[in-house]
mmCIF file of C-alpha atoms in Angstrom:
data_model
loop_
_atom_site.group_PDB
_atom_site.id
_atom_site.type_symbol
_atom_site.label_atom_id
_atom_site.label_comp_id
_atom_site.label_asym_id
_atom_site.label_seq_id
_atom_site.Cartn_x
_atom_site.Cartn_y
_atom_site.Cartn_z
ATOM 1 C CA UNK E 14 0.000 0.000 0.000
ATOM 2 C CA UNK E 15 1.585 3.120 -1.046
ATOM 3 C CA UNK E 16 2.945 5.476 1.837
ATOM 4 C CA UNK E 17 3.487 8.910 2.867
ATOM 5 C CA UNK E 18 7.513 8.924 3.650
ATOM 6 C CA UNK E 19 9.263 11.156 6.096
ATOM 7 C CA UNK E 20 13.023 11.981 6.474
ATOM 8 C CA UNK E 21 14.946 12.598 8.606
ATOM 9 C CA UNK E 22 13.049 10.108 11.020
ATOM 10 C CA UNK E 23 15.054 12.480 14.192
ATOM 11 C CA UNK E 24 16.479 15.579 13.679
ATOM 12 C CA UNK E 25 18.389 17.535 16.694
ATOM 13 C CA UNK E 26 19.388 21.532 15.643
ATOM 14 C CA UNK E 27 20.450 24.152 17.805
ATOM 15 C CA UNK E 28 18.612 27.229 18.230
ATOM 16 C CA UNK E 29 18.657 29.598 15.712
ATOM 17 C CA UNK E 30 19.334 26.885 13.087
ATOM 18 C CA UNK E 31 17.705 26.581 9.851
ATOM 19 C CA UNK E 32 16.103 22.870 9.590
ATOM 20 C CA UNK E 33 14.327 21.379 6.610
ATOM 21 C CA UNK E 34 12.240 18.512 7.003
ATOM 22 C CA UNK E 35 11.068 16.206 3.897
ATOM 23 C CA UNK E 36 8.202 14.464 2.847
ATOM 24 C CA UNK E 37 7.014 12.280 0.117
ATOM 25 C CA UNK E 38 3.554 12.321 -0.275
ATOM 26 C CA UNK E 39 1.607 9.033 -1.959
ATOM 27 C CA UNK E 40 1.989 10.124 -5.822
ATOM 28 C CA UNK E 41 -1.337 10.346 -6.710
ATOM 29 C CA UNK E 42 -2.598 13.022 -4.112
ATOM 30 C CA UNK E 43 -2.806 16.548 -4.836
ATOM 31 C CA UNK E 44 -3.107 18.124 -1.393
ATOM 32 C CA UNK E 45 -0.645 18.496 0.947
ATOM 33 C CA UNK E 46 -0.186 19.112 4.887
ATOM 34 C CA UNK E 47 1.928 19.623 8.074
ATOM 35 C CA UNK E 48 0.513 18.482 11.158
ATOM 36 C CA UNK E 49 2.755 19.115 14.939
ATOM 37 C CA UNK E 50 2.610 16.775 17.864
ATOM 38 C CA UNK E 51 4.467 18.499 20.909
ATOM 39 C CA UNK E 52 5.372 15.887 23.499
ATOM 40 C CA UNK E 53 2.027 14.734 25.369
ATOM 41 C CA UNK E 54 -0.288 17.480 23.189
ATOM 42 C CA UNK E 55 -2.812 17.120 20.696
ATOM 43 C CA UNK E 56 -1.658 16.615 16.839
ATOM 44 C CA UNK E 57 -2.779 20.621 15.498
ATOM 45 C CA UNK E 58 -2.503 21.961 11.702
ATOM 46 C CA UNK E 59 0.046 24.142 10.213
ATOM 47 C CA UNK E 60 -0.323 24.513 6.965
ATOM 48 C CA UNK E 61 -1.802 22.992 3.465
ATOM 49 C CA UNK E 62 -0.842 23.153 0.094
ATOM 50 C CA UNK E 63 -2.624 22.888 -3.093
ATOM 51 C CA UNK E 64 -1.438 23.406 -6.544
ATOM 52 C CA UNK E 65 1.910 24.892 -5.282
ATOM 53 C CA UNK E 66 1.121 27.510 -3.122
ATOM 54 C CA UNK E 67 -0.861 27.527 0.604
ATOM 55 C CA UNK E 68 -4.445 27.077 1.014
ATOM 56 C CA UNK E 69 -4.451 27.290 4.668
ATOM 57 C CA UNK E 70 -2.218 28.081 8.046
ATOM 58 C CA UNK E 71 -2.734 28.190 11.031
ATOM 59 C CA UNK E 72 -1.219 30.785 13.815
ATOM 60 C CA UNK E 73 0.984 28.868 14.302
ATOM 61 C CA UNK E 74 2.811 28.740 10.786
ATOM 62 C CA UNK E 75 4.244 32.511 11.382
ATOM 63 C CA UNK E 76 6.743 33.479 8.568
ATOM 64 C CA UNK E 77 9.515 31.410 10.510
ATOM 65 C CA UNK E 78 7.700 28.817 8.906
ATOM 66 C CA UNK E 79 7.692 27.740 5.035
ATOM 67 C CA UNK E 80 6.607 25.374 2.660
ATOM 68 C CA UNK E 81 7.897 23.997 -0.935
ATOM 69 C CA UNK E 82 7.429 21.625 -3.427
ATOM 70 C CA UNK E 83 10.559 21.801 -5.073
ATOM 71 C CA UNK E 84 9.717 19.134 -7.736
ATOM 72 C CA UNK E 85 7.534 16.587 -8.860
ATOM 73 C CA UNK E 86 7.569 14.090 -5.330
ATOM 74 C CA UNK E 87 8.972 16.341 -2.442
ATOM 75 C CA UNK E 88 7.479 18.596 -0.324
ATOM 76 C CA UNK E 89 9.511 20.296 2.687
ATOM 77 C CA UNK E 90 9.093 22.346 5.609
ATOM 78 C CA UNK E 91 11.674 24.897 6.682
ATOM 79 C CA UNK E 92 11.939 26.695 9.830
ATOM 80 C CA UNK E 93 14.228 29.769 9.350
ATOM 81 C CA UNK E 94 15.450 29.920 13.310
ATOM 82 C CA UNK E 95 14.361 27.611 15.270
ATOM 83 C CA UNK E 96 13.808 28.410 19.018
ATOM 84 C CA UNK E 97 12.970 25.711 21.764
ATOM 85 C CA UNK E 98 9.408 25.661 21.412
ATOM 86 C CA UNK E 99 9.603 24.130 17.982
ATOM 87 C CA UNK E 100 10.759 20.939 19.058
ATOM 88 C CA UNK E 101 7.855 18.690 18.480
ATOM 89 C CA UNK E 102 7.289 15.779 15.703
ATOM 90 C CA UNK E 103 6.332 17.066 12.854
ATOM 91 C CA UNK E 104 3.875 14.928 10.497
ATOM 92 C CA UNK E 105 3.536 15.573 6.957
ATOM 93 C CA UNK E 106 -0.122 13.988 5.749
ATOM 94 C CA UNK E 107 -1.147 14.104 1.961
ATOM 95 C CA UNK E 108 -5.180 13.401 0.237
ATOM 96 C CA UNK E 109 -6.150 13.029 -3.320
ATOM 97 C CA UNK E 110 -8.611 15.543 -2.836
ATOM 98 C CA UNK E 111 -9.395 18.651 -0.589
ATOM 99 C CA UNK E 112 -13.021 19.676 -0.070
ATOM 100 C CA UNK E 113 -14.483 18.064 2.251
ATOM 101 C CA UNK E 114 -12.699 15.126 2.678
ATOM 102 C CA UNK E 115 -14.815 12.867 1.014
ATOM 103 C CA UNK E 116 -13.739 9.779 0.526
ATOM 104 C CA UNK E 117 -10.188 11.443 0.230
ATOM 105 C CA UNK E 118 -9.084 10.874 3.619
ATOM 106 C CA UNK E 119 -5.512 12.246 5.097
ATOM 107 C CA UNK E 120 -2.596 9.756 5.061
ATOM 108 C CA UNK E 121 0.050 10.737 7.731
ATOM 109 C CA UNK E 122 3.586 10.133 7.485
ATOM 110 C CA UNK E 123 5.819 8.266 10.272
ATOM 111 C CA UNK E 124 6.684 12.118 11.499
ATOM 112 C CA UNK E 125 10.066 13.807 11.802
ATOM 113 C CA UNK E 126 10.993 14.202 15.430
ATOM 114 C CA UNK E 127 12.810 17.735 15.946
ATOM 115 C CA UNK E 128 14.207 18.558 18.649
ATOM 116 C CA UNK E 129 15.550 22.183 19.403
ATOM 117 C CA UNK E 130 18.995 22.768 22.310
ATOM 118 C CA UNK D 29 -14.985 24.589 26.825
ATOM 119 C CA UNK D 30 -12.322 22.778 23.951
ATOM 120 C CA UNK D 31 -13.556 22.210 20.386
ATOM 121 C CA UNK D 32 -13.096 18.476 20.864
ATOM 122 C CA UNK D 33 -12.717 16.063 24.289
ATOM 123 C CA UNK D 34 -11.531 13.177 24.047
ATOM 124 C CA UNK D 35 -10.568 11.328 27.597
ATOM 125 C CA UNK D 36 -6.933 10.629 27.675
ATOM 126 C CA UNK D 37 -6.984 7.673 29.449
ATOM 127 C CA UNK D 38 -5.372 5.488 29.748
ATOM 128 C CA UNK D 39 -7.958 2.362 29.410
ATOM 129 C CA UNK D 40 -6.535 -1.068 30.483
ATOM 130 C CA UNK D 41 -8.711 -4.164 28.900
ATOM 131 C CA UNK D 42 -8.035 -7.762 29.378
ATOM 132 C CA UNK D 43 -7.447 -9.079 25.926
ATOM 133 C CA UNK D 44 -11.003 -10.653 24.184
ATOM 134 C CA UNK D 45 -13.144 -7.356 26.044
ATOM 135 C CA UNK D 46 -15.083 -4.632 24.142
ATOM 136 C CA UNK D 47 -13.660 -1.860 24.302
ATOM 137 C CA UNK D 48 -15.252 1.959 23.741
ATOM 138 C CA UNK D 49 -13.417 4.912 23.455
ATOM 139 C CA UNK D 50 -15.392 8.469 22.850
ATOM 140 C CA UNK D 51 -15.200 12.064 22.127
ATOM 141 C CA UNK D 52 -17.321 14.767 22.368
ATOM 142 C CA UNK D 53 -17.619 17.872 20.242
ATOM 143 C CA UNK D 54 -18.612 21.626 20.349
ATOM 144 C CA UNK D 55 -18.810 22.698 16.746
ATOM 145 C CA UNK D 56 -21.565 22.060 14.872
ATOM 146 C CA UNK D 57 -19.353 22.968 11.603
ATOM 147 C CA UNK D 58 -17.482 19.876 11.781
ATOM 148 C CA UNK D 59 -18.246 17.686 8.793
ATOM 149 C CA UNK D 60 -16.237 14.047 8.952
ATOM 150 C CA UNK D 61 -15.312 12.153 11.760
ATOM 151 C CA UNK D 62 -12.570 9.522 12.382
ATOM 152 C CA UNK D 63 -10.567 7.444 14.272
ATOM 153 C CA UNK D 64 -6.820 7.083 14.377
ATOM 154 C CA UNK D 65 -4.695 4.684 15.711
ATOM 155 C CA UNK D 66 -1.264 5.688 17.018
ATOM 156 C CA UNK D 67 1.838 3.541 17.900
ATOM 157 C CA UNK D 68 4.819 5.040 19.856
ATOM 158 C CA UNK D 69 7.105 7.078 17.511
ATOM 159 C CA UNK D 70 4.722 6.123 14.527
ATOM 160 C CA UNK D 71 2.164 8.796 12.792
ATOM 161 C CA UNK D 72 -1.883 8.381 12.602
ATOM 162 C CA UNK D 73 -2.909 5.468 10.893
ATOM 163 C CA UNK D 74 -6.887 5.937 9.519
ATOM 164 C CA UNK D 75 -9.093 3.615 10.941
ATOM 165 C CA UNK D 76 -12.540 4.771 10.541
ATOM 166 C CA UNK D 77 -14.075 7.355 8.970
ATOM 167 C CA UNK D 78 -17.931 8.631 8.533
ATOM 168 C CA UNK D 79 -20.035 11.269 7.565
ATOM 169 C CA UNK D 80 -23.485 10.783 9.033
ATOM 170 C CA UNK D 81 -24.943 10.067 12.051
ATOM 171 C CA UNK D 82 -25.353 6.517 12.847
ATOM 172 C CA UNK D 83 -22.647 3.375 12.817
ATOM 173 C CA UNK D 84 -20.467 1.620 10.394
ATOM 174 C CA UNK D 85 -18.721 -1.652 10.851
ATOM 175 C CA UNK D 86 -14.784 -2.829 9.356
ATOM 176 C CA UNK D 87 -14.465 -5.838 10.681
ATOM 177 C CA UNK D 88 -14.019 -5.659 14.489
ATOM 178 C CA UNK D 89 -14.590 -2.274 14.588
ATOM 179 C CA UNK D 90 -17.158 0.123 15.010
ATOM 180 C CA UNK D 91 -17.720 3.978 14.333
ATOM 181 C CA UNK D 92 -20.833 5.516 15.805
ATOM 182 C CA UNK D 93 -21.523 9.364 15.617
ATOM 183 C CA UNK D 94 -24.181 10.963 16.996
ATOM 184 C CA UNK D 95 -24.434 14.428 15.440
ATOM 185 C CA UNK D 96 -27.391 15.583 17.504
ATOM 186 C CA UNK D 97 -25.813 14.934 20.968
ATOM 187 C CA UNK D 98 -21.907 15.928 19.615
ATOM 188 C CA UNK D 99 -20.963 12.428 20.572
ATOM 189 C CA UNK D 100 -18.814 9.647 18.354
ATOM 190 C CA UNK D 101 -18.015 6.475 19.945
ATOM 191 C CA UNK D 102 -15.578 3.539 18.057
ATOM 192 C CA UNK D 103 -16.322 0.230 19.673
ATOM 193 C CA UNK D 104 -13.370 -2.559 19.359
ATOM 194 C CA UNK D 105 -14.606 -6.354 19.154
ATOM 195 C CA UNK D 106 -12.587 -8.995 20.624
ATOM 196 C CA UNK D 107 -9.585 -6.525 21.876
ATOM 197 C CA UNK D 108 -5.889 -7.846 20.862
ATOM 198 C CA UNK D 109 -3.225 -7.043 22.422
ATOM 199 C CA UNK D 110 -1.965 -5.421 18.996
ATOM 200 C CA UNK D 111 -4.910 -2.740 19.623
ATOM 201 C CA UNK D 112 -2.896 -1.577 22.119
ATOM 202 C CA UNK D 113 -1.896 2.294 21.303
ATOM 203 C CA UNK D 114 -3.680 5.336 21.119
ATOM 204 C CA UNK D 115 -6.333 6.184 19.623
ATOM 205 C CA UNK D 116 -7.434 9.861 18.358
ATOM 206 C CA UNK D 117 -10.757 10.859 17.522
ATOM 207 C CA UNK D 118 -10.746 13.238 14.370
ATOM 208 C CA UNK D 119 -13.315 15.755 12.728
ATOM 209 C CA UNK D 120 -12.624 17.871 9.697
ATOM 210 C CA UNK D 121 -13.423 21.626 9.139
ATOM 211 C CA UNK D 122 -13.741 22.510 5.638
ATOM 212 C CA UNK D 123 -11.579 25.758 4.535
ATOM 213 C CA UNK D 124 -11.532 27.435 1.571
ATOM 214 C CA UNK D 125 -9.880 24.723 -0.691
ATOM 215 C CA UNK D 126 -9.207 22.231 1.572
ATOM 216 C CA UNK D 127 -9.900 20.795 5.269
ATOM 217 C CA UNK D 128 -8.120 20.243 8.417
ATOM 218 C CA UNK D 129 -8.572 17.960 10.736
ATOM 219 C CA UNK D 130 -8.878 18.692 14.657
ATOM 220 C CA UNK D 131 -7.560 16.383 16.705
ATOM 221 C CA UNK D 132 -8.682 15.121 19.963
ATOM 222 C CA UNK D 133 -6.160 14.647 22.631
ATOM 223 C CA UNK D 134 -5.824 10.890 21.945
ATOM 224 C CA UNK D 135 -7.163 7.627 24.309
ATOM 225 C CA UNK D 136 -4.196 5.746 25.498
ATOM 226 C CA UNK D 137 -5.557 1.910 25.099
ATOM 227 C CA UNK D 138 -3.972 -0.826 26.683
ATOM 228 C CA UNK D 139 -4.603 -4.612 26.266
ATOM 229 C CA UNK D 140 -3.379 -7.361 28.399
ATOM 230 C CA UNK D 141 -2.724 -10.520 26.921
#
């Protein structure tokens, strides 16, 4: 069954480090998301991405925060300067379709754990 | 009061019990509701997902919702101890061109062989 892919699986930066994390979404979806997990918290939105630009963010994506498709299978997250408070897992999710979410459920990735010193 | 409650357990079952985790909901915008599973250090893995009010079976599991009293409900036959993780309750918001999901906090499930 074909599989959202996240790398690095652990990433450790210091503060004020730039940190990109990857994702390969399954290669037939067209919409694309960020989802953060801080330790013992709820799973909460950051961002999706449709047609290579955002559709959505949430507060929390503030311009430290950006998002790319750089080609035809990748799609990254960057965090310009990371600061403490960023250290979380970060899960990148992709659906065929957006709307509603119609039969076009989200597909999560294994998630990127970052963590900020 | 939170958009979504979801008890965070955790629930300890002997293995072969019924097992029913829940959430409750404030917005009446929400659209979709599911169930994830989560394993330590894994992402959400889709489980269950519905629309309307009422339930829908997948083998030994079952998804109820119950739009009029904010309630959804998924109902695990014959518990393994495999089942044990956690378990987040899900309910998407439609935005302009796409949805998100809000999470609830996640049930921690355990099951005892």
């Amino acid at each position: 069954e074909p599989e959202v892919t996240q790398t690095p699986s652990h990433q450790v930066t210091q503060m004020g480090q730039e940190v990109i994390l990857r994702c390969v979404p399954i290669s037939n979806h067209l919409y694309f998301y960020w989802y953060r997990q801080i330790l013992g918290q709820k799973v909460e939105f950051l961002v999706s991405f449709y047609n290579n630009e955002i559709s959505e963010k949430s507060e929390i994506f503030d311009d430290q925060f950006s998002v790319e498709r750089p080609d035809g299978s990748n799609f990254t997250l960057k965090i310009r300067s990371t600061k403490l408070e960023d250290s979380a897992m970060y899960f990148c999710a992709s659906s065929r379709l957006g709307g509603t979410g119609r039969e076009s459920p989200l597909h999560f990735g294994n998630g990127t754990r970052l963590t900020v010193t | 009061q939170k958009e979504v409650e979801q008890d965070p357990g955790p629930l300890s079952v002997p293995e072969g019990a019924i097992v029913s985790l829940n959430c409750t909901y404030s917005n009446s915008a929400f659209q979709y509701f599911m169930w994830y599973r989560q394993y330590s250090r894994k992402g959400p893995e889709l489980l269950m997902y519905t629309y309307s009010s009422g339930n829908k079976e997948d083998g030994r599991f079952t998804a109820q919702v119950d739009k009029s009293s904010k309630y959804i409900s998924l109902f695990i036959r014959d518990s393994q101890p495999s089942d044990s993780a956690t378990y987040l309750c899900a309910m998407t918001i439609a935005m302009d061109s796409s949805y998100k999901l809000i999470f609830g906090s996640g049930t921690r499930l355990l099951v005892r062989p």
